[in-house]
Amino acid sequence: MSRLGRDYYDRDTLEVAPELLGCTLVHDGPDGVASGRIVEVEVYQGEDDPACHAAAGQTDRTEPLYGQPGHAYIYLIYGMYYCLNAVTRAEGLPSAVLIRALEPLDGLDRMRSRRTARARRRTPVADRDLANGPGKLCDALGLTLEHNRLDLIGDTLWIEPGAPPAEVAWTPRVGIKVGTDRLWRCFDSQSPYVSRTRLNHEAVAEPRQL
DNA sequence: GTACAGATAAACT
DNA sequence: GTTTATCTGTACA
């Protein structure tokens, strides 16, 4: 089973992000393996990017962003959910790719039980809704702050290469109020597993054949 | 299908 | 004290 190595992440973030689409994110945790095909990501790069956590400079929280490429940057958002990033570029250059949505592949039962329990639902969460959002996918894979700073070139959390999507679309990033002029969200425009947002219909950049 | 309100905690001003 | 890279249930079309 091959996995993406350090050099893969040590590149321009706008190059890495679209290439992660189609790759497989795997978490081998205490309960077993859960994995999914990456179908949606966003770029956050530099202290000049007002939406990047590094815009406020280096702090205890943002330290991983400044660290070695190929590590996990996980943070708590809205007091309830976690978001997973893959750190890119060399040390000292705060930059990362936010993993926003997965098509579930392995460990569907584990994902379903974790998601159903946390969402306090009576009926099981549908497959399509298991990981179609950054908070949902962390819950589905069982990722928490414990996994922050984890080396992605390791045997707990890693990404495997995969077939690229036929079509990729770009839009502004979701859920932010600054930096919306940059089209730094990209997704597999033919996948039903992307986070559902009206932005999908208003893709500013035309889908591009690969 | 879209449009809200509310939950909830740490980082930041 | 305010903000936040979210999600869910409810209301309504």
PDB file of C-alpha atoms (C1' of nucleotides) in Angstrom, chain A residues 56 59 61-62 76 78-80 198, chain B residues 2-3 7-13:
ATOM      1  CA  ALA A  56      -2.832  36.347  13.302  1.00  0.00           C
ATOM      2  CA  THR A  59       0.680  31.061  18.252  1.00  0.00           C
ATOM      3  CA  ARG A  61      -2.561  26.833  18.099  1.00  0.00           C
ATOM      4  CA  THR A  62      -1.133  27.684  14.695  1.00  0.00           C
ATOM      5  CA  LEU A  76     -11.701  22.779  17.310  1.00  0.00           C
ATOM      6  CA  TYR A  78     -17.511  26.381  16.939  1.00  0.00           C
ATOM      7  CA  GLY A  79     -16.806  24.578  20.186  1.00  0.00           C
ATOM      8  CA  MET A  80     -18.105  21.307  18.804  1.00  0.00           C
ATOM      9  CA  ARG A 198     -25.461  26.410  -3.217  1.00  0.00           C
TER      10      ARG A 198
ATOM     11  C1'  DT B   2     -33.923  27.110   0.891  1.00  0.00           C
ATOM     12  C1'  DA B   3     -33.621  29.869   5.481  1.00  0.00           C
ATOM     13  C1'  DA B   7     -25.554  24.470  20.395  1.00  0.00           C
ATOM     14  C1'  DT B   8     -20.866  25.061  22.509  1.00  0.00           C
ATOM     15  C1'  DA B   9     -15.682  26.079  23.889  1.00  0.00           C
ATOM     16  C1'  DA B  10     -11.236  27.844  22.877  1.00  0.00           C
ATOM     17  C1'  DA B  11      -8.659  31.510  20.676  1.00  0.00           C
ATOM     18  C1'  DC B  12      -8.290  36.049  20.106  1.00  0.00           C
ATOM     19  C1'  DT B  13      -9.173  41.468  20.744  1.00  0.00           C
TER      20       DT B  13
END
